[in-house]
Short mmCIF file of C-alpha atoms and ligand atoms in Angstrom, two decimals:
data_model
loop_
_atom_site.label_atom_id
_atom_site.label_comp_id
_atom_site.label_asym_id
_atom_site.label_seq_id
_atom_site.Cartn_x
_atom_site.Cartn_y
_atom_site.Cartn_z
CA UNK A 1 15.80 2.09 -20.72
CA UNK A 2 15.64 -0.06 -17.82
CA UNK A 3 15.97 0.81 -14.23
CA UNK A 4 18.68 -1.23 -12.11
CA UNK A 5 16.40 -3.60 -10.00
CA UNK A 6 17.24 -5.72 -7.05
CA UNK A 7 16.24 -9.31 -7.35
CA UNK A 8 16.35 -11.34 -4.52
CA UNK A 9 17.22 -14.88 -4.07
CA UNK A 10 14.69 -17.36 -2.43
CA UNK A 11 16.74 -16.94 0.65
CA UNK A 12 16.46 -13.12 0.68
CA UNK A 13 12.69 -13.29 -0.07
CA UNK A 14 11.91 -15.80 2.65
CA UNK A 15 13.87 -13.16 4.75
CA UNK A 16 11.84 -10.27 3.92
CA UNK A 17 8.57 -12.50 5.08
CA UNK A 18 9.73 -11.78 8.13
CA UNK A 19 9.26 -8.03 7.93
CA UNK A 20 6.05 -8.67 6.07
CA UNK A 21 3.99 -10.14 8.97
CA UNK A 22 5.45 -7.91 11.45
CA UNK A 23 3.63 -5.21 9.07
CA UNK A 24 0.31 -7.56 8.96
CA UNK A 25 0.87 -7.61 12.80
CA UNK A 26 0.76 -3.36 13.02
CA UNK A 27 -2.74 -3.61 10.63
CA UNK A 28 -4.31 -6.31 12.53
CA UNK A 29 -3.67 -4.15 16.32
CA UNK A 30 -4.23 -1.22 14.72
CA UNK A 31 -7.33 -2.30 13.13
CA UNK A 32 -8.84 -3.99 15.95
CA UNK A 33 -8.17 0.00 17.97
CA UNK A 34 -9.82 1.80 15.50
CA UNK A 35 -12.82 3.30 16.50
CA UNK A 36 -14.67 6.69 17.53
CA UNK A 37 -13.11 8.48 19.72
CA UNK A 38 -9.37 7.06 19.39
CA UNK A 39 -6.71 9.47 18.04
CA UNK A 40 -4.04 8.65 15.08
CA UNK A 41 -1.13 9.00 17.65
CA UNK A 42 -3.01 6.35 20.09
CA UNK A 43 -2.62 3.90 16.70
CA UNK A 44 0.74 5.25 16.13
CA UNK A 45 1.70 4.09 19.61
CA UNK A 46 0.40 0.57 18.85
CA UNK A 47 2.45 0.28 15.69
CA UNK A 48 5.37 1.12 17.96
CA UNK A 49 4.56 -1.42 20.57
CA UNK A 50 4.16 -4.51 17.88
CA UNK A 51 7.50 -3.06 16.63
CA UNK A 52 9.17 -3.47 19.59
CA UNK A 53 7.79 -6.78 20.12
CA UNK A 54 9.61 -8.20 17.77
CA UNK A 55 12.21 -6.83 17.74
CA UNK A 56 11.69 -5.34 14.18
CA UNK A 57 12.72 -1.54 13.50
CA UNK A 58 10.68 1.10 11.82
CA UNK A 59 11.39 2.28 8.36
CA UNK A 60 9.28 5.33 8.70
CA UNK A 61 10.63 6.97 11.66
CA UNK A 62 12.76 9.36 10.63
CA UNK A 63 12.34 8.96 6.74
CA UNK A 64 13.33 12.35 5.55
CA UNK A 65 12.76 13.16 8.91
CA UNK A 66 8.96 12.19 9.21
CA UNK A 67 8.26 12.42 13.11
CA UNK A 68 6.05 8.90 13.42
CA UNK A 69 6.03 5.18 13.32
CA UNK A 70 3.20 4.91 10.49
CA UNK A 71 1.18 7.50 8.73
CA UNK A 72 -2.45 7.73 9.38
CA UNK A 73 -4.37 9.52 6.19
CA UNK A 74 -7.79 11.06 7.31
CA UNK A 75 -10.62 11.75 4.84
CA UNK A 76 -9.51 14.55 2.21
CA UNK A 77 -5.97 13.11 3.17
CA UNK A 78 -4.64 11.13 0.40
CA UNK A 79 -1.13 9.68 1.76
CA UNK A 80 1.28 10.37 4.05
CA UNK A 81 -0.63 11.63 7.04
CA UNK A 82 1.35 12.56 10.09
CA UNK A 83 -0.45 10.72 12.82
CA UNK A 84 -2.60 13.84 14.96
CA UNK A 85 -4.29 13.76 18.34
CA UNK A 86 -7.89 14.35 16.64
CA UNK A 87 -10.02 12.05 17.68
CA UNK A 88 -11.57 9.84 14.65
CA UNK A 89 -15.47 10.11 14.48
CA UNK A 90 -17.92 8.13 12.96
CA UNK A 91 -17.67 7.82 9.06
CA UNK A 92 -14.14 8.81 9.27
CA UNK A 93 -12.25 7.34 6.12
CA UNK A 94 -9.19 6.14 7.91
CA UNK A 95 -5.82 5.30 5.68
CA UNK A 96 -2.81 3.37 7.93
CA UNK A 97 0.13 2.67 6.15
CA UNK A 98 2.72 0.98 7.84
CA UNK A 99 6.03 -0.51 7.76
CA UNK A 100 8.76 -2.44 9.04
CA UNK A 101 12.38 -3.85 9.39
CA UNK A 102 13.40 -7.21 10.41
CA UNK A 103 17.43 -8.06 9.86
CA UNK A 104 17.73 -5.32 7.38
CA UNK A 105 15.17 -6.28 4.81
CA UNK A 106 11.96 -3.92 4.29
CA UNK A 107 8.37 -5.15 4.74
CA UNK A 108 5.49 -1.81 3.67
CA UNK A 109 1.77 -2.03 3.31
CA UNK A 110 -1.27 -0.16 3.77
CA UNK A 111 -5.03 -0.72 4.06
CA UNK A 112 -8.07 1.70 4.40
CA UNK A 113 -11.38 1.68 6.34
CA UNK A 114 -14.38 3.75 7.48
CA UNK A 115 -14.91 4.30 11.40
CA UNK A 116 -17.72 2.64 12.41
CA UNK A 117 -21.16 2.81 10.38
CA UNK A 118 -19.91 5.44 7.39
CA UNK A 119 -21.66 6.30 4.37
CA UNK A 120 -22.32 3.72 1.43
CA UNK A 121 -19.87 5.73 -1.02
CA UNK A 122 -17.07 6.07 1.22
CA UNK A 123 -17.78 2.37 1.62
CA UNK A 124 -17.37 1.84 -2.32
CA UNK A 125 -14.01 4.47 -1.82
CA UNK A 126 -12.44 1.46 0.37
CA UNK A 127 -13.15 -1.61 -1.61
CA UNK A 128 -12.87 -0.08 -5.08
CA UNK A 129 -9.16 0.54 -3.37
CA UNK A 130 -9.23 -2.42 -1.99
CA UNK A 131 -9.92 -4.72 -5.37
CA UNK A 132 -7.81 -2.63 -7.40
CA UNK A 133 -4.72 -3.59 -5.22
CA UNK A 134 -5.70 -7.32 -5.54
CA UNK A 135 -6.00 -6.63 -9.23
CA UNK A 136 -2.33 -5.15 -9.68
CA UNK A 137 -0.85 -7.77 -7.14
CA UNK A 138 -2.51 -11.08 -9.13
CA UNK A 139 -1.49 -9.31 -12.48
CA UNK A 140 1.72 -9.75 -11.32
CA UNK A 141 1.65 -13.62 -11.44
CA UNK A 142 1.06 -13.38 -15.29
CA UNK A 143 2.82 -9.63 -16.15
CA UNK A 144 5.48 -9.61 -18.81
CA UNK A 145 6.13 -5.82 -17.71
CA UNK A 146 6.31 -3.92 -14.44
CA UNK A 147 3.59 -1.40 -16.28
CA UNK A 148 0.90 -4.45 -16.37
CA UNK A 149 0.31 -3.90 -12.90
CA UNK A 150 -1.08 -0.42 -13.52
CA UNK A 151 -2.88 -1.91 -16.55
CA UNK A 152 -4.86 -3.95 -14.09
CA UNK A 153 -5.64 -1.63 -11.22
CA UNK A 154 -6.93 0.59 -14.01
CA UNK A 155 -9.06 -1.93 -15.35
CA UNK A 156 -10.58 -2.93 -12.02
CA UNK A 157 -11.34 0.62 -11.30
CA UNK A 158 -13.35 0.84 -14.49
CA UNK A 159 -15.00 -2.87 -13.74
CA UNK A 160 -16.21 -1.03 -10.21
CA UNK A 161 -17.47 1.53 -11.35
CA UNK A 162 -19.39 -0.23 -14.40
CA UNK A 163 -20.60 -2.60 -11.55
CA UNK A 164 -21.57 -0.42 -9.59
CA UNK A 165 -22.35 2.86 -11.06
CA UNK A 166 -19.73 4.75 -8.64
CA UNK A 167 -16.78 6.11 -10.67
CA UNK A 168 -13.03 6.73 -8.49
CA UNK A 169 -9.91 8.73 -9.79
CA UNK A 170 -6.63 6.95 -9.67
CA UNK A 171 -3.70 9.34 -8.15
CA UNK A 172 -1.05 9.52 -10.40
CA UNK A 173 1.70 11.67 -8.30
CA UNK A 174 2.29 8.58 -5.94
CA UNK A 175 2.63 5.28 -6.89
CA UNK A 176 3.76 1.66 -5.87
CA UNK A 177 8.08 0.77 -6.03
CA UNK A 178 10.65 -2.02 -5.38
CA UNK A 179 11.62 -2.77 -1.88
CA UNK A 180 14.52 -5.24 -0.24
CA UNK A 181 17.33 -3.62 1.21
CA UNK A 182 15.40 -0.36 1.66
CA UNK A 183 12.25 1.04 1.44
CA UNK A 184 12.07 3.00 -1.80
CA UNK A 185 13.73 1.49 -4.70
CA UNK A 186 13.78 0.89 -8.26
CA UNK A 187 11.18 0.10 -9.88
CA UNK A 188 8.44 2.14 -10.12
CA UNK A 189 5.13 1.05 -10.32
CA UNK A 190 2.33 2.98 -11.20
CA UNK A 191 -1.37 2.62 -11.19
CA UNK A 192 -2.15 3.94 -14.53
CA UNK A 193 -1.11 3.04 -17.95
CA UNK A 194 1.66 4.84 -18.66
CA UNK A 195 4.67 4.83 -21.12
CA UNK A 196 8.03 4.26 -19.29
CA UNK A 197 10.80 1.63 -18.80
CA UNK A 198 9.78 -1.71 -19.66
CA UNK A 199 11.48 -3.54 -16.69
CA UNK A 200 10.78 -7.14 -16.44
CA UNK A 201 8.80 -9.37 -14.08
CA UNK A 202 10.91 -11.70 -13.34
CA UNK A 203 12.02 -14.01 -10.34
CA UNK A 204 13.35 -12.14 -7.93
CA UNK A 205 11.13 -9.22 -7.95
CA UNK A 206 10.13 -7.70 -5.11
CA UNK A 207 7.55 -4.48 -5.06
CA UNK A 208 4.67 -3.16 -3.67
CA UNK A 209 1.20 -2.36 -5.33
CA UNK A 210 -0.58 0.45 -4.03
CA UNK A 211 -3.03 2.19 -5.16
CA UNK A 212 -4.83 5.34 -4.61
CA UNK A 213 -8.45 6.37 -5.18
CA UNK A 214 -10.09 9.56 -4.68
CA UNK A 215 -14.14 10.03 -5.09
CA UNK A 216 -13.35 13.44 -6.99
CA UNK A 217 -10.48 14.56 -8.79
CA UNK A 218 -7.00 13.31 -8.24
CA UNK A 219 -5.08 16.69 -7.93
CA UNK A 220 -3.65 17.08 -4.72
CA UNK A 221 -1.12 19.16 -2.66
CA UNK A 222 0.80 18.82 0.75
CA UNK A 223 -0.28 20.46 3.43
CA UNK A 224 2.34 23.03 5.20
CA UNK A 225 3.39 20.12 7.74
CA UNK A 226 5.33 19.02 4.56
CA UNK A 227 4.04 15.52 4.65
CA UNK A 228 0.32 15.20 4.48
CA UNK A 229 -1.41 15.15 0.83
CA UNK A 230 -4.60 16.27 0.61
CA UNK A 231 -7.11 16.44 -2.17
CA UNK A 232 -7.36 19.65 -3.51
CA UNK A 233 -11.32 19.16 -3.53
CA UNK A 234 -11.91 17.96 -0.51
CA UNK A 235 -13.09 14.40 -1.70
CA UNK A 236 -11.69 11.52 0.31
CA UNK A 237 -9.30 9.06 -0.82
CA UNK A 238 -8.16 5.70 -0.06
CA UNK A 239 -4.97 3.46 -0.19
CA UNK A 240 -4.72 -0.21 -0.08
CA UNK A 241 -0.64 -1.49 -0.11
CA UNK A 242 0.89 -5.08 -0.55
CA UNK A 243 4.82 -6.07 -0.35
CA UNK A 244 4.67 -9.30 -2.92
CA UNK A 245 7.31 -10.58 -4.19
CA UNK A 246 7.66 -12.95 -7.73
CA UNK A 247 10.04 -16.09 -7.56
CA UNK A 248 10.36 -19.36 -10.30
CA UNK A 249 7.48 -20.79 -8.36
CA UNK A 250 5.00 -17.86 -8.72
CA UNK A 251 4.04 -15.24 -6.23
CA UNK A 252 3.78 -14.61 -2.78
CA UNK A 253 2.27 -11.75 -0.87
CA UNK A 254 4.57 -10.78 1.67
CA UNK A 255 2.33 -8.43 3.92
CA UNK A 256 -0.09 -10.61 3.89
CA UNK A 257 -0.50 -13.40 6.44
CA UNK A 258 -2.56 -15.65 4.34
CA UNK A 259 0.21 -15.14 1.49
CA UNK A 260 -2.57 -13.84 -0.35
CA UNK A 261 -4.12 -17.54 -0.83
CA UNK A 262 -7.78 -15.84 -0.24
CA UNK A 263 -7.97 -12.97 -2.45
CA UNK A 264 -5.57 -14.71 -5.32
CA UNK A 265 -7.85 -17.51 -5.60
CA UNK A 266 -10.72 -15.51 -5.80
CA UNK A 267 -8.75 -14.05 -9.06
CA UNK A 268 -7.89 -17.62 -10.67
CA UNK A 269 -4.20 -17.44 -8.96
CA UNK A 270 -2.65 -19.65 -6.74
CA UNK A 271 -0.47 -18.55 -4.53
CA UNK A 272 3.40 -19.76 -3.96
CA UNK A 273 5.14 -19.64 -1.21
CA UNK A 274 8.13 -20.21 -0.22
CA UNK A 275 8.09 -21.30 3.60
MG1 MG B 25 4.83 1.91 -0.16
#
């Protein structure tokens, strides 16, 4: 079974660029604000602001009714974070996931860091994260399937941790999915090997890859706000997000200003885009 997947045309995915740097926009500001001592809503504010900017709408904002602009996941919290006025503090693992709208096309990404000077094995929780996205995004310049992504971020978790003795758990309640014309669409795309539909990578694919590490176990609940997931351990997490989309020329990372030249390289791909 196969789910019903929206390819776009070149057109479309040149379109949805758009929405894709105005995300890389809200990570670079909110990046460059992150430090001791500044609270989640102060970064919320400055996801609204670059919003506004240009002219680009949030696709988070009101999402089932979630109150903020972006969500900001703190330590134990795994995904979906409703931005609070706690200040961060040094060592904080900080999660910002972000998104945007630009002439009705959907850009989403996320990316992880520690405030300030944090402790080596939260360090290893971000970049584990952090290489395991670049895994599942270059697998998609060779995948046959949609699953092959998860194949890879699996893979690189296991490469990390043989490299460098420091073993992660991948989350397997949330997971990566199409995007275009909204947010949230078919199809899925997990970060695990997994039996389910085969669907095709083919031009015209558009999705993001994002996985999710924890340092203990997995298993996780939502708090009673109804939006935050937490682990149910305590153990921190992290969450690394790309929009890339696949055309007849190869692939192009959306969210990402570079493309995704950089990091693809690095893993024997070169990148394709498409303006
Ligand atoms: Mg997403």
């Amino acid at each position: 079974m196969r789910e019903k997947i929206e390819y776009k045309s070149d057109d479309e995915i040149v379109a949805m660029r758009a929405a894709g740097l105005v995300v890389a926009a809200i990570h670079e500001a909110t990046r460059k604000a992150i430090r001791p001592g500044v609270t989640p809503v102060q970064l919320d504010e400055i996801a609204a602001g670059v919003l506004a900017e240009h002219g680009a709408r949030s696709n988070f904002l009101g999402y089932h009714g979630f109150p903020r602009t972006i969500c900001v996941s703190v330590n134990d919290a795994v995904v979906h974070g409703i931005p609070s006025e706690t200040p961060l503090v040094e060592g904080d693992v900080v999660s910002v996931d972000a998104g945007a709208v630009v002439d009705g096309w959907h850009g989403d990404a996320a990316y992880s860091t520690v405030v300030g000077a944090g402790a080596e094995r939260d360090a290893h929780l971000v970049e584990a994260t952090r290489l395991a996205m670049w895994a599942g995004v270059a697998a998609l310049a060779s995948a046959k399937h949609v699953t092959d992504v998860g194949h890879a971020v699996q893979d690189e978790v296991a490469a990390y941790a043989a490299a460098h003795g420091v073993t992660h758990d991948v989350v397997r309640d949330y997971i990566g999915h199409g995007i275009g014309t909204e947010m949230h669409m078919a199809p899925d795309v997990v970060n695990y090997r997994a039996r389910m539909p085969r669907n095709p990578v083919k031009p015209g694919l558009v999705v993001c890859v994002e996985p999710l590490l924890t340092v203990g176990s997995q298993d996780n609940t939502v708090l009673d706000d109804d939006w935050t997931v937490v682990t149910r351990d305590g153990s921190r997490a992290a969450h690394w997000e790309h929009t890339v989309a696949v055309h007849r020329g190869g692939i192009w990372v959306l969210s990402a200003p570079d493309g995704g030249a950089t990091e693809l390289a690095a893993r024997g791909v070169t990148v394709a885009p498409l303006a």
